[in-house]
Structures are given as C-alpha cells and as structure tokens.
PDB file of C-alpha atoms and ligand atoms in Angstrom:
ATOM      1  CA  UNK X   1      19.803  -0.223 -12.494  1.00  0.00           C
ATOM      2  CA  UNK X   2      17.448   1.515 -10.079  1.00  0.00           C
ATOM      3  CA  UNK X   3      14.489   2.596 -11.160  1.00  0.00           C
ATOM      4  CA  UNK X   4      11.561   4.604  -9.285  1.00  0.00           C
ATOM      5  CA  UNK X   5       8.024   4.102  -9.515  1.00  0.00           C
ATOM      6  CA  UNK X   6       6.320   7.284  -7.376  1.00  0.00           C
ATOM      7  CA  UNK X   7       2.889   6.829  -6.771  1.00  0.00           C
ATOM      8  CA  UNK X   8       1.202  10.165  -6.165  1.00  0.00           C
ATOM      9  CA  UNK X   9      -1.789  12.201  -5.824  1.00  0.00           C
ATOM     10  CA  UNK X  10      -0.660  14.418  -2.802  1.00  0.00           C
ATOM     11  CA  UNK X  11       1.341  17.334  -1.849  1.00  0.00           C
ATOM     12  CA  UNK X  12       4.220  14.771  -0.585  1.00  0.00           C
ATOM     13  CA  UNK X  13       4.347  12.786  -3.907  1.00  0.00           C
ATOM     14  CA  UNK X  14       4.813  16.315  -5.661  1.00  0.00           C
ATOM     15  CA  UNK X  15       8.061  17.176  -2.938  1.00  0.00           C
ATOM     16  CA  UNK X  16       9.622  13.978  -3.293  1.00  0.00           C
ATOM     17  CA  UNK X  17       9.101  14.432  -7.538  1.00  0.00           C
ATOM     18  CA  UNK X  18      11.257  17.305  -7.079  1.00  0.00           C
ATOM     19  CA  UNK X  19      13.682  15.427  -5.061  1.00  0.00           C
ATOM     20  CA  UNK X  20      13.889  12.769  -7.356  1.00  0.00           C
ATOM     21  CA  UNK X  21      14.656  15.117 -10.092  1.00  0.00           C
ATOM     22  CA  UNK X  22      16.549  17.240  -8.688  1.00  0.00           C
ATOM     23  CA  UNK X  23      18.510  13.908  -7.907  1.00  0.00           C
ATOM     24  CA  UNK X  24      18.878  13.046 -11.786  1.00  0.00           C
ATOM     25  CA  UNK X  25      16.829  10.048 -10.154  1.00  0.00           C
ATOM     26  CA  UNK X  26      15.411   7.089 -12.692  1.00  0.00           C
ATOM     27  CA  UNK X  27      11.574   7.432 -11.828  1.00  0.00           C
ATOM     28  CA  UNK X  28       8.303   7.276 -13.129  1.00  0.00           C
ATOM     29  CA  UNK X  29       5.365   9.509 -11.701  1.00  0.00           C
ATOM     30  CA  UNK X  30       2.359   7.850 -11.011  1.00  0.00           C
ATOM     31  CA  UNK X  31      -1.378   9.692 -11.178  1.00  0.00           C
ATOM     32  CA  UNK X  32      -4.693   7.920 -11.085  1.00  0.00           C
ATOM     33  CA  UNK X  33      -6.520  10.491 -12.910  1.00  0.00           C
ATOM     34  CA  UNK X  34      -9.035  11.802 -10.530  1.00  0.00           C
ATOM     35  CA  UNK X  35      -8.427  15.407 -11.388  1.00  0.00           C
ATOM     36  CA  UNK X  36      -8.974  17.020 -15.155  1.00  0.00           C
ATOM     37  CA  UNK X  37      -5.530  19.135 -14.792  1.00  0.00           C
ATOM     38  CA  UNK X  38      -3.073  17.447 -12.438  1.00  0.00           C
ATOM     39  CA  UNK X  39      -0.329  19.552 -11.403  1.00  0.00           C
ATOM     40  CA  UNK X  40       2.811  18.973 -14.179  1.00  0.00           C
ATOM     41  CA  UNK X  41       5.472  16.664 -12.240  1.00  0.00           C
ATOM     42  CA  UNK X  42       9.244  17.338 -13.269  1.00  0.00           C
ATOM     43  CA  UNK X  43       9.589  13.402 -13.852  1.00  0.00           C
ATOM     44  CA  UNK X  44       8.265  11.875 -17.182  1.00  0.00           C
ATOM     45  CA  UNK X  45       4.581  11.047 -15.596  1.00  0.00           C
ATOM     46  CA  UNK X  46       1.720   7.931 -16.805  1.00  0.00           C
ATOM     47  CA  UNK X  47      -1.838   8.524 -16.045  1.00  0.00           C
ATOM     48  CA  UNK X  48      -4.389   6.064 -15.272  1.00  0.00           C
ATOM     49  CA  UNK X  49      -5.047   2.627 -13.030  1.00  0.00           C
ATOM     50  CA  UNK X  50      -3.062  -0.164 -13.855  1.00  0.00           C
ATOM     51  CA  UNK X  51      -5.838  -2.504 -13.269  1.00  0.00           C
ATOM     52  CA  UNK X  52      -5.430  -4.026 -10.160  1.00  0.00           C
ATOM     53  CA  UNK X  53      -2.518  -6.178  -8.827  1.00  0.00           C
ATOM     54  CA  UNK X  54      -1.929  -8.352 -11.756  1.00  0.00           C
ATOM     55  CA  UNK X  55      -1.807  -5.250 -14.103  1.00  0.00           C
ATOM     56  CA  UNK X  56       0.434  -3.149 -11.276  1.00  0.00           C
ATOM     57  CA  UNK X  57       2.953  -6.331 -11.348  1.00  0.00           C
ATOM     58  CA  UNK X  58       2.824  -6.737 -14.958  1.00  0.00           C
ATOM     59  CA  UNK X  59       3.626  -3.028 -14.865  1.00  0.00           C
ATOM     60  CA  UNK X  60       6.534  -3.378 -12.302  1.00  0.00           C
ATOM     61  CA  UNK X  61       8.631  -5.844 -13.947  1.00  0.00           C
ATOM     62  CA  UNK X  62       7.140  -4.876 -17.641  1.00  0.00           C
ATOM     63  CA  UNK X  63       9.351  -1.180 -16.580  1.00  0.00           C
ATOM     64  CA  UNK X  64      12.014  -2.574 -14.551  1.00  0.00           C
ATOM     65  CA  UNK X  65      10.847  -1.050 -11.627  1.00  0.00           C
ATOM     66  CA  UNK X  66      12.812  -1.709  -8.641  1.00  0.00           C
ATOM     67  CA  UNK X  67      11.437   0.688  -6.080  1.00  0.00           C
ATOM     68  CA  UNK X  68       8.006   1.403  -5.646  1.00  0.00           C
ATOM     69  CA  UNK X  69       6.895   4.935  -3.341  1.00  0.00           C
ATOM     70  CA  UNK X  70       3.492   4.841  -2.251  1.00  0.00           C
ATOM     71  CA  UNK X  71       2.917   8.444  -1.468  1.00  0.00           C
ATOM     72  CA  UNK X  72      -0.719   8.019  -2.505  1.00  0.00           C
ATOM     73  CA  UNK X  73      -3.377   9.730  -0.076  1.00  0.00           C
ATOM     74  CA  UNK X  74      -4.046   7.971   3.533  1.00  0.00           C
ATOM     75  CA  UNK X  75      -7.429   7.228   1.893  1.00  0.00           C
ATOM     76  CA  UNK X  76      -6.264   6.102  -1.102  1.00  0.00           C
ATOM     77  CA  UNK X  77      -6.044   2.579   0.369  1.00  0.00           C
ATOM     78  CA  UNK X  78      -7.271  -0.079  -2.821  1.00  0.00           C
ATOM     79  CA  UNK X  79      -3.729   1.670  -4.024  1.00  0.00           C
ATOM     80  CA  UNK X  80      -1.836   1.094  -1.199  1.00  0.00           C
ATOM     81  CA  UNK X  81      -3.215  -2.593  -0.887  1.00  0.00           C
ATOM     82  CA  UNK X  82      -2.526  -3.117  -4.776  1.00  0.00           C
ATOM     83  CA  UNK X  83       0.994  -1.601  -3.828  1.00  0.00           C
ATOM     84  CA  UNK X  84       1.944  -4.076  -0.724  1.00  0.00           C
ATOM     85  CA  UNK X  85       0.162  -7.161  -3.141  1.00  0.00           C
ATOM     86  CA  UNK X  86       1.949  -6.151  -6.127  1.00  0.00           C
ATOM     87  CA  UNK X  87       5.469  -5.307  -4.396  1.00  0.00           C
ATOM     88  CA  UNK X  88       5.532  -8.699  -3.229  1.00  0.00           C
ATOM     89  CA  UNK X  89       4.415 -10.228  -5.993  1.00  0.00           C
ATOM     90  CA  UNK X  90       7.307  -9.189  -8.689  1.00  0.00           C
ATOM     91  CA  UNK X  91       9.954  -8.899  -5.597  1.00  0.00           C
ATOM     92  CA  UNK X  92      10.353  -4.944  -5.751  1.00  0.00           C
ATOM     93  CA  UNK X  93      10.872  -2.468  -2.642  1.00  0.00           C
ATOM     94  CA  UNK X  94       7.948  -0.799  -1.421  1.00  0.00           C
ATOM     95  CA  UNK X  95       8.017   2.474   0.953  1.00  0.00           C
ATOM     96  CA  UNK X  96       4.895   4.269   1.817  1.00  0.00           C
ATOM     97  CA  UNK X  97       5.373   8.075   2.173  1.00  0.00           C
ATOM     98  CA  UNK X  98       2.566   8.892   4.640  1.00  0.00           C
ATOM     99  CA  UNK X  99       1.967  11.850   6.269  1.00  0.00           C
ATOM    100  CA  UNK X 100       0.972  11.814  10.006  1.00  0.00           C
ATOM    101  CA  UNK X 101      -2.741  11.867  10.757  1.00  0.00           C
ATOM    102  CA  UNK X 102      -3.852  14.722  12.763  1.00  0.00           C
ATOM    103  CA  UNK X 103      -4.864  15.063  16.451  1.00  0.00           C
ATOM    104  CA  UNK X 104      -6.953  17.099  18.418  1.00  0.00           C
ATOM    105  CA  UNK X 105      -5.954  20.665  19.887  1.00  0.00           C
ATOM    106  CA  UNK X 106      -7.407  22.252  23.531  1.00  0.00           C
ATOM    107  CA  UNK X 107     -10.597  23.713  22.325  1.00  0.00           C
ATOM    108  CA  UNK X 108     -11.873  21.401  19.658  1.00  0.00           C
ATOM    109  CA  UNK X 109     -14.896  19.791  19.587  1.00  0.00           C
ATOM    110  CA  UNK X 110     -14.047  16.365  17.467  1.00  0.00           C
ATOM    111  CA  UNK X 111     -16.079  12.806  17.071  1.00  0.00           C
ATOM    112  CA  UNK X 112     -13.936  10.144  15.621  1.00  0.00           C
ATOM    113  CA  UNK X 113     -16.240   7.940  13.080  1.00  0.00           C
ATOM    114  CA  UNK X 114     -14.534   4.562  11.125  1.00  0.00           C
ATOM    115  CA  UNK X 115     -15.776   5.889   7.763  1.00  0.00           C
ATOM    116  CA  UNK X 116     -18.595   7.706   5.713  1.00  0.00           C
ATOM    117  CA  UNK X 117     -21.382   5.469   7.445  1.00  0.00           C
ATOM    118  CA  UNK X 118     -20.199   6.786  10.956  1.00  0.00           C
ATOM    119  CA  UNK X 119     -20.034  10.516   9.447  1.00  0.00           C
ATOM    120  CA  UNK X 120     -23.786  10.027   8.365  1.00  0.00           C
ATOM    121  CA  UNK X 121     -25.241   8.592  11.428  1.00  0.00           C
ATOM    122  CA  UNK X 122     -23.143  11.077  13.787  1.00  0.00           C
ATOM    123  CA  UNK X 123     -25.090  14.070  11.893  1.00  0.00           C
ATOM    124  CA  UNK X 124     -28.743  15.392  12.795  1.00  0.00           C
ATOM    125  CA  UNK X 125     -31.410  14.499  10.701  1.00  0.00           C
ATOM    126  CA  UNK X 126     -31.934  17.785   9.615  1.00  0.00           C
ATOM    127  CA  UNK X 127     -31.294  21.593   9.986  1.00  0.00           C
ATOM    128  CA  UNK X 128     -27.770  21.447   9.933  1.00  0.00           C
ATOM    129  CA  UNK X 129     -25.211  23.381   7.310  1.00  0.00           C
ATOM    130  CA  UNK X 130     -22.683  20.773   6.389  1.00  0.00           C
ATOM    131  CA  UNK X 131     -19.154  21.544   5.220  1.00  0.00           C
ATOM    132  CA  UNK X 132     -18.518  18.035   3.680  1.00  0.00           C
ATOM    133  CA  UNK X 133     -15.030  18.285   2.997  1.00  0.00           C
ATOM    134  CA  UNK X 134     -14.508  14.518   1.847  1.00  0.00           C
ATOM    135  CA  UNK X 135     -13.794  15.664  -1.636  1.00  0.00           C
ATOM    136  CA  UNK X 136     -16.163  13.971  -4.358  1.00  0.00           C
ATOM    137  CA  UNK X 137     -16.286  10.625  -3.735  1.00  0.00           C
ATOM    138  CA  UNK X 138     -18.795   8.891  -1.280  1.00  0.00           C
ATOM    139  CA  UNK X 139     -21.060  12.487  -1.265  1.00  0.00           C
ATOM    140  CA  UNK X 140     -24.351  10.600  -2.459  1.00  0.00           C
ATOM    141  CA  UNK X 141     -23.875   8.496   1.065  1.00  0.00           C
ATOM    142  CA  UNK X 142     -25.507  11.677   2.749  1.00  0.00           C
ATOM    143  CA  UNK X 143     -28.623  11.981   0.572  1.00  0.00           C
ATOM    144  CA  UNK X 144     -29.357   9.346   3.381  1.00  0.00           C
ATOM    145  CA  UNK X 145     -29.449  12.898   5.870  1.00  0.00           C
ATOM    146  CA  UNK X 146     -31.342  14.800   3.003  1.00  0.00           C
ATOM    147  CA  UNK X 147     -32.647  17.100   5.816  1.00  0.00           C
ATOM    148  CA  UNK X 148     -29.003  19.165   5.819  1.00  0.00           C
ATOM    149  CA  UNK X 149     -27.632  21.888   3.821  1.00  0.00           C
ATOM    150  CA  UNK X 150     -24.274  20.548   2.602  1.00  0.00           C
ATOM    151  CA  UNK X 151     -20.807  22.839   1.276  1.00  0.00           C
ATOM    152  CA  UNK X 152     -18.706  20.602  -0.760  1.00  0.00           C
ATOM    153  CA  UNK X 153     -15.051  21.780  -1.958  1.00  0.00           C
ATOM    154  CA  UNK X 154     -14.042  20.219  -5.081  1.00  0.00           C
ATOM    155  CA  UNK X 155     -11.107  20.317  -7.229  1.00  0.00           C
ATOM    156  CA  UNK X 156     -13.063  20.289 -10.814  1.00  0.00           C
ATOM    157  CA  UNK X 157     -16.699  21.300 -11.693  1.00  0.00           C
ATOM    158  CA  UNK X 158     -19.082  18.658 -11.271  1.00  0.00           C
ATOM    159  CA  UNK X 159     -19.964  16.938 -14.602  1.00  0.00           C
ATOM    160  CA  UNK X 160     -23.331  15.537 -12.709  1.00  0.00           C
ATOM    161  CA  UNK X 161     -26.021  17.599 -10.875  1.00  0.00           C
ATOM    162  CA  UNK X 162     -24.935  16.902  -6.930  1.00  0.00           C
ATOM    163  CA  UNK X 163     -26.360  13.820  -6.036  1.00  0.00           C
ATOM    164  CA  UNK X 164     -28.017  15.613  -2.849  1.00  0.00           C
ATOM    165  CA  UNK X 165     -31.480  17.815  -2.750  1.00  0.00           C
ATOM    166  CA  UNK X 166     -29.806  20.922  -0.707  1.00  0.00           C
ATOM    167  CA  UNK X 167     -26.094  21.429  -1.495  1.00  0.00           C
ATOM    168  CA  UNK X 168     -23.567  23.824  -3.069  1.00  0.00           C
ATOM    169  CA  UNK X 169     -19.869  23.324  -4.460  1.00  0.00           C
ATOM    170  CA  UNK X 170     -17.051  25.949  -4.668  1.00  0.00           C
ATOM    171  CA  UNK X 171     -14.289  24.755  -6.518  1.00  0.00           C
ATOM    172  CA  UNK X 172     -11.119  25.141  -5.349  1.00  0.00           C
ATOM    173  CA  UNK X 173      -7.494  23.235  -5.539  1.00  0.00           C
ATOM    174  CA  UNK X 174      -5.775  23.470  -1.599  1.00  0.00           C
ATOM    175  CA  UNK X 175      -3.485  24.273   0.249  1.00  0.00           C
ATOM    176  CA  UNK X 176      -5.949  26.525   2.266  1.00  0.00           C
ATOM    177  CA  UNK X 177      -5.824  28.025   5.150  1.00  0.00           C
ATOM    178  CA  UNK X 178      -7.554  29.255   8.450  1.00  0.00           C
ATOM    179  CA  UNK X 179      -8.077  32.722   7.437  1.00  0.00           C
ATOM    180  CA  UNK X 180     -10.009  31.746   3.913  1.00  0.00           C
ATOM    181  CA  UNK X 181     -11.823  28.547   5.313  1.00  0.00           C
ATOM    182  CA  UNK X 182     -12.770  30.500   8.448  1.00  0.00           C
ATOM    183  CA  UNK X 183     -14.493  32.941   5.985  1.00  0.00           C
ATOM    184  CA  UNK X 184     -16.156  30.566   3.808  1.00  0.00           C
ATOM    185  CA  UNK X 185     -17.824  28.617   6.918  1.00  0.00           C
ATOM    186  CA  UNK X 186     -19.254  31.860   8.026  1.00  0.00           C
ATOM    187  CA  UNK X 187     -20.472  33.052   4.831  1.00  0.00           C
ATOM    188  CA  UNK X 188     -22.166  29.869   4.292  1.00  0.00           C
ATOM    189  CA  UNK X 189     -23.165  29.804   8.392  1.00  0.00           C
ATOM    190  CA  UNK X 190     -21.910  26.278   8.735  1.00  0.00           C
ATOM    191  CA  UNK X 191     -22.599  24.316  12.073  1.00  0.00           C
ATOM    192  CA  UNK X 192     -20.955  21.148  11.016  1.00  0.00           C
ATOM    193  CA  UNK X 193     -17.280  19.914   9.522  1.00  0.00           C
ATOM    194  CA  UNK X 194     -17.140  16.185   7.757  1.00  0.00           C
ATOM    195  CA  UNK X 195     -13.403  15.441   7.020  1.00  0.00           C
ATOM    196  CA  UNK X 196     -11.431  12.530   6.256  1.00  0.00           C
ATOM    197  CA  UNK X 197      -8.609  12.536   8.930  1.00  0.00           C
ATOM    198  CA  UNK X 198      -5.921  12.981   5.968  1.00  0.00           C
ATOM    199  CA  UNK X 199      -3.320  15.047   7.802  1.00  0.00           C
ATOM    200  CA  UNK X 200      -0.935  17.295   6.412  1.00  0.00           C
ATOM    201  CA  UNK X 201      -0.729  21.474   6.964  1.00  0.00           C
ATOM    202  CA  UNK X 202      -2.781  22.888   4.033  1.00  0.00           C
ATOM    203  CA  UNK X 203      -5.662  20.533   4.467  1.00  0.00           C
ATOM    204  CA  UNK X 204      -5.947  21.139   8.498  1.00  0.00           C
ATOM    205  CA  UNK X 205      -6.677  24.374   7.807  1.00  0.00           C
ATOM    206  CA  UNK X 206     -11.211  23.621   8.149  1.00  0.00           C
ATOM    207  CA  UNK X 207     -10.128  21.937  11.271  1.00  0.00           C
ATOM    208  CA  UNK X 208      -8.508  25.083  12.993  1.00  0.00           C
ATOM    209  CA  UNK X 209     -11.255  27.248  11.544  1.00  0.00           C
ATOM    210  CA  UNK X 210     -14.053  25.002  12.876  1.00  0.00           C
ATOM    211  CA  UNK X 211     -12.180  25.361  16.449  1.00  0.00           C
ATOM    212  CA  UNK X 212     -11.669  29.196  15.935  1.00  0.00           C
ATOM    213  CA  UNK X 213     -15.668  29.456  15.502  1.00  0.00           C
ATOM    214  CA  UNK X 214     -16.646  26.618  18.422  1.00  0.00           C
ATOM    215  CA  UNK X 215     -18.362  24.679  15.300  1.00  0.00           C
ATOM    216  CA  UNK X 216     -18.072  20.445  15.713  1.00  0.00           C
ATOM    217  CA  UNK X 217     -15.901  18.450  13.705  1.00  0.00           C
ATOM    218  CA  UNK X 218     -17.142  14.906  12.361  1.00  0.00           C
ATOM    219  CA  UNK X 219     -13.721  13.295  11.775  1.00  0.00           C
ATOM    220  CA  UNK X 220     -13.257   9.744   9.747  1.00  0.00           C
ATOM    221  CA  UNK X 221     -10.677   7.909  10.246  1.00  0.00           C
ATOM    222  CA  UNK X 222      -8.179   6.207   7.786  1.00  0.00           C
ATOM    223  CA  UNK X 223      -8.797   2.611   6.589  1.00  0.00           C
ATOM    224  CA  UNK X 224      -6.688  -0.288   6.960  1.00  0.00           C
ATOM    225  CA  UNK X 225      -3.697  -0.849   5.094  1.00  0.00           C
ATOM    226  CA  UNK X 226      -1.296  -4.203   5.310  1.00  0.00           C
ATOM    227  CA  UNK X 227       1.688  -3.685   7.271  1.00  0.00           C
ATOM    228  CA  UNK X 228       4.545  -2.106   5.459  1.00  0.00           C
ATOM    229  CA  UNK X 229       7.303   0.113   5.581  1.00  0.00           C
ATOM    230  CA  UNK X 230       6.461   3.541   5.877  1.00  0.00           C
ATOM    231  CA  UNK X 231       8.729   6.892   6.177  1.00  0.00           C
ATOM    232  CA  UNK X 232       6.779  10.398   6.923  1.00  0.00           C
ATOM    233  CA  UNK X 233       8.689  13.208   5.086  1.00  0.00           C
ATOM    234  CA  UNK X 234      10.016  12.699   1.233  1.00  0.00           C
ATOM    235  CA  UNK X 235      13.874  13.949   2.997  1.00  0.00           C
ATOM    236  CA  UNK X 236      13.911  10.340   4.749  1.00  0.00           C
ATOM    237  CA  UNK X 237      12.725   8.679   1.573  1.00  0.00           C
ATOM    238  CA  UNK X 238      15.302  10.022  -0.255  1.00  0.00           C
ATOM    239  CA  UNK X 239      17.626   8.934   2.368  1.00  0.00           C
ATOM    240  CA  UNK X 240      16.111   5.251   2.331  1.00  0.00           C
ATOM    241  CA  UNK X 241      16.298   5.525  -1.296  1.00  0.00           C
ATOM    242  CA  UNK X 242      19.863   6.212  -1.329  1.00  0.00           C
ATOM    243  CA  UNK X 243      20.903   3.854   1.109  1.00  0.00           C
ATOM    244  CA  UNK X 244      18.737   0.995  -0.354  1.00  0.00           C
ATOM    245  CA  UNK X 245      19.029   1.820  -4.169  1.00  0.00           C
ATOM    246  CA  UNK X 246      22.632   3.527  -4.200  1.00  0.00           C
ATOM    247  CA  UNK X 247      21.236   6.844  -5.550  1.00  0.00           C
ATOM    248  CA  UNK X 248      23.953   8.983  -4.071  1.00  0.00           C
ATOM    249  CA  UNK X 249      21.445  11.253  -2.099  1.00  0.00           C
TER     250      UNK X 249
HETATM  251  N1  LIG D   1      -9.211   9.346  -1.446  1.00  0.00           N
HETATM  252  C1  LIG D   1      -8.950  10.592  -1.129  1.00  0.00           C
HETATM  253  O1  LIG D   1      -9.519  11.154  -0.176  1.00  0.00           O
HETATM  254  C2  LIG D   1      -7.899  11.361  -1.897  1.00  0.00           C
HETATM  255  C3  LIG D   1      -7.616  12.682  -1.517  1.00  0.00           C
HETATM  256  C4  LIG D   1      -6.636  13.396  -2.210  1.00  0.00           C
HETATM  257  C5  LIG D   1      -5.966  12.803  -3.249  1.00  0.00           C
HETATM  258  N2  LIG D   1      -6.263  11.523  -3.598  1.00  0.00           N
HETATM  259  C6  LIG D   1      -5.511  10.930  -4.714  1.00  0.00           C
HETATM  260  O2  LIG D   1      -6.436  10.553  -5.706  1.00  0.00           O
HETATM  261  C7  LIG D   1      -6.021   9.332  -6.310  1.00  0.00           C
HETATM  262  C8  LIG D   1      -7.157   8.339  -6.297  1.00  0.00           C
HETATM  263  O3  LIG D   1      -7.587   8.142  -4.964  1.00  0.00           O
HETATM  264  P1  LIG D   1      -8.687   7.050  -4.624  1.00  0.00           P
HETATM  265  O4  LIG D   1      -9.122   7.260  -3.220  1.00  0.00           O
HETATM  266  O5  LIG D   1      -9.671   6.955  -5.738  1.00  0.00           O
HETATM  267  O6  LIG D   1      -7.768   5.746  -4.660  1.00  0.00           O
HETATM  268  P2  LIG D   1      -8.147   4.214  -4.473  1.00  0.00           P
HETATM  269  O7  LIG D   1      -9.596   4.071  -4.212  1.00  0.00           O
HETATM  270  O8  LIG D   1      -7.191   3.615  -3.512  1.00  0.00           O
HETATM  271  O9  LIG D   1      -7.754   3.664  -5.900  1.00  0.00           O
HETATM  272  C9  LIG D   1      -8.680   3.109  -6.808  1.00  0.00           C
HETATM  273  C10 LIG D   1      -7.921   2.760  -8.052  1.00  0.00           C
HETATM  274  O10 LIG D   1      -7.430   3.925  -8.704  1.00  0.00           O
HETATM  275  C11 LIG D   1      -6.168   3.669  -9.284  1.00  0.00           C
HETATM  276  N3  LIG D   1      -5.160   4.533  -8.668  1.00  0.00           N
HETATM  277  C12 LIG D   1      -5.213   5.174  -7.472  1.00  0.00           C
HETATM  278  N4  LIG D   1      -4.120   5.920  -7.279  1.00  0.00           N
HETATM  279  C13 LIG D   1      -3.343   5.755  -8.387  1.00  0.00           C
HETATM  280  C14 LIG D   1      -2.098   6.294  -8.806  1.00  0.00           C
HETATM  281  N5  LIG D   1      -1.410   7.181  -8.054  1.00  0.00           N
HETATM  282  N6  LIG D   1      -1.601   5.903 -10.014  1.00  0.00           N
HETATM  283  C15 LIG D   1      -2.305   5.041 -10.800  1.00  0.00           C
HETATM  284  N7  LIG D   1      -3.494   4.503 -10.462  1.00  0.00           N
HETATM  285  C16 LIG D   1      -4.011   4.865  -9.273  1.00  0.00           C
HETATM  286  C17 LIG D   1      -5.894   2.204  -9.047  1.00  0.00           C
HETATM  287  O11 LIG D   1      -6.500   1.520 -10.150  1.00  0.00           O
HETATM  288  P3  LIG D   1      -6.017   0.084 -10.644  1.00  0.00           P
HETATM  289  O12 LIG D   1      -6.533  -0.900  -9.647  1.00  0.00           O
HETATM  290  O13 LIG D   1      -6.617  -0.049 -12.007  1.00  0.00           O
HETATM  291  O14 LIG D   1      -4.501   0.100 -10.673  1.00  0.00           O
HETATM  292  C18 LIG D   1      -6.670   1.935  -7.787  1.00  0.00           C
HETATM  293  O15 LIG D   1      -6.983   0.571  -7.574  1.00  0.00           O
HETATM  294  C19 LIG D   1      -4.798   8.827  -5.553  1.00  0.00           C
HETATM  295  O16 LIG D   1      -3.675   9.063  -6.355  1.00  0.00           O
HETATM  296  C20 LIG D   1      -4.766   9.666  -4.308  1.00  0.00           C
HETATM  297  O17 LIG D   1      -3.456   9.955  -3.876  1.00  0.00           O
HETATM  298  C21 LIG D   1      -7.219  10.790  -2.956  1.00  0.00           C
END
C-alpha cells in the first residue's frame, strides 16, 4: 500500500496537503514545530524532529512509509539532507517539492552572499536601517554589526529580548505583498534588505518593494543539498505520485 510522508513548513507543502486529500491520498503531514500555531493541514499531521537520520528511518519503515515529499523550505537543508540519508537508507522514494529561487529584475540593486556571514560583512558598520527578513534564526549573527538599526518580521512574539542592542519586530504570518512591505520599509526608513533567496510569490514581495524605493538588497543564497529528484509545483508531484505510487491522480 502507498503511503505518503509530506514534509512541510511552506506554502507548497500546504497545496500539495490539499491535493493529497482531496485525492483520498494515504499521507502523513510533517511539521518541525518552529511556529506556536501552524496552519491546520487537512491530512492527520505529527509535530516535532524525528531525531536525525536514524530516528527519520526508524520512522519511515516504523509507518510504512513508501513515499517521502520533501517540500520543506530551500533553507531548511539538515531536513532535506536527513531526507536524501534516510530515503536511502530504508529504500523509500524521495521527491523534493522546491520552489524556484528568485532572480533579479531591471532596476534592482542585489549582492549575492553564500550565507549569514556574507550578509554581515556586505553591511556598513553602522548607520544603516536593516530590514532583516531571515526570519528568527541566525539574527544574533548581526550583533557582530551592532552599529545598525535592524526590522525583523517574525511569525510569533519573541519569548527572549532580541539578541541585538537597536532592533524592532512586527509580527506577522506572509504572504505579503509590495503594497504593505513597501509601506512598512518607509515607515521604518529602511536603507537595507537581508533575505534568504527562498523564492516563491508572497515572500518576493520586500524584494519588489526594495526595487520600487531604489533601496539595496543583501541576498543569501541557498545551501547545498545532495542530489535528488526534485519537481517545482505540487500539480507535477501529484502526477509523479500517481505514476510512481498508482494513486489514480
Ligand atoms: N529555514 C527557513 O528559512 C525556513 C523558512 C520558512 C519555513 N521553514 C520551515 O521551518 C521548519 C524548520 O526549518 P529549519 O530551517 O529549522 O530546518 P532544518 O535546520 O533543516 O532542520 C533542523 C531539524 O528540525 C527538524 N525538522 C525540520 N523540518 C521538519 C519537518 N517538516 N518535520 C519534522 N521535523 C523537521 C529535523 O529534526 P530531526 O533531525 O530531529 O529530525 C531537522 O533535522 C521546516 O519545516 C521548514 O520548512 C524554514
């Protein structure tokens, strides 16, 4: 018998949940538990690591998975290594849904950096008004430019007091877009974006605002992951899935 394993976290896990179901699909919803209310998933959903890739095997063959979806994050990539590792271990399937990075448009002003050390060093040492919109990991890397104002978006209230001398946090779930993000750079006179070169429409939305008001763009770019098969929309997963699991989609 088939049965699903959907590793999520994103936008594109939630549209292929609703596939699935919508499917009368055998699957199992995967969230790490970043986030104190995840969105509710219409497939019965487990919360939590499975601790590392001996526990993510154990997990696979413990559940009879047979098909693993990785639509984790792009930067979600100790997943997506525990995935490809764990995949092969216990002989199960493994697609990543992955949505295209993003590229540059006429009229932006972008540097490409490896990864949060690059986004440090490519800032001044001081003056500047920061939109860090890396989410809430890897923020205490910039007390290292204490010098800047910093604007960080975050999905839940910060338990901790922000681990940097000059910096605010509005909280707020995406999608955004231009309009709204356009507003809150100005209100908070930004003259810097950091952003994690995710991709997808509702997060792009600081990077056509930052163009719209001439403002650089510090953009980091995704790590490594091992090769492996990867699909970018949850249609064509569904189509893999019923081609290579005999779902009848
Ligand atoms: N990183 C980002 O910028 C970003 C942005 C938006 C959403 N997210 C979402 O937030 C979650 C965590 O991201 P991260 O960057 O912390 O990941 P990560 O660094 O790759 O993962 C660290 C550990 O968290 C657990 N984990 C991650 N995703 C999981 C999932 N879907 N189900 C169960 N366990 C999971 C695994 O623990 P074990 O080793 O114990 O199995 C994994 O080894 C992901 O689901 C991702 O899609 C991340």
């Amino acid at each position: 018998m088939t049965r699903i394993l959907l590793l999520g976290g994103t936008t594109e896990a939630s549209t292929l949940a609703r596939l699935l179901a919508g499917a009368g699909a055998e699957a199992v919803f995967s969230y790490a538990g970043r986030t104190e209310r995840p969105a509710p998933q219409p497939l019965p959903t487990r919360v939590g690591g499975f601790g590392g890739v001996p526990g993510l095997a154990d997990y696979l063959r413990d559940e009879g998975i047979t098909h693993v979806v990785d639509a984790t994050h792009p930067f979600a990539a100790g997943m997506s290594r525990n995935a490809v590792a764990a995949c092969a271990e216990a002989g199960v399937a493994l697609v990543a849904l992955e949505r295209p990075g993003w590229t540059e448009a006429g009229g932006a002003c972008w540097t490409r950096v490896d990864d949060i050390a690059g986004a440090v060093s490519a800032l001044p040492e001081r003056g500047a008004r920061v939109f860090l919109a890396i989410g809430k990991q890897n923020v205490a890397d910039f007390a290292a430019k204490a010098g800047n104002f910093y604007l960080l978006r975050l999905v839940d209230p910060p338990k901790d007091p922000l681990p940097l001398p000059d910096a605010e946090a509005v909280i707020a779930r995406g999608p955004f877009d231009v309009a709204g993000d356009r507003a809150l750079m100005q209100h908070h006179r930004i003259t810097h974006v950091v952003a994690k070169n995710g991709g997808g429409a509702g997060a792009r939305a600081k990077l056509d605002a930052a163009r719209a008001l001439g403002l650089p763009v510090i953009l980091i770019d995704r790590p490594a992951v091992p090769p492996r098969k990867v699909l970018h929309s949850a249609e064509a997963v569904m189509a893999w899935l019923g081609h290579e699991a005999d779902l009848g989609v």
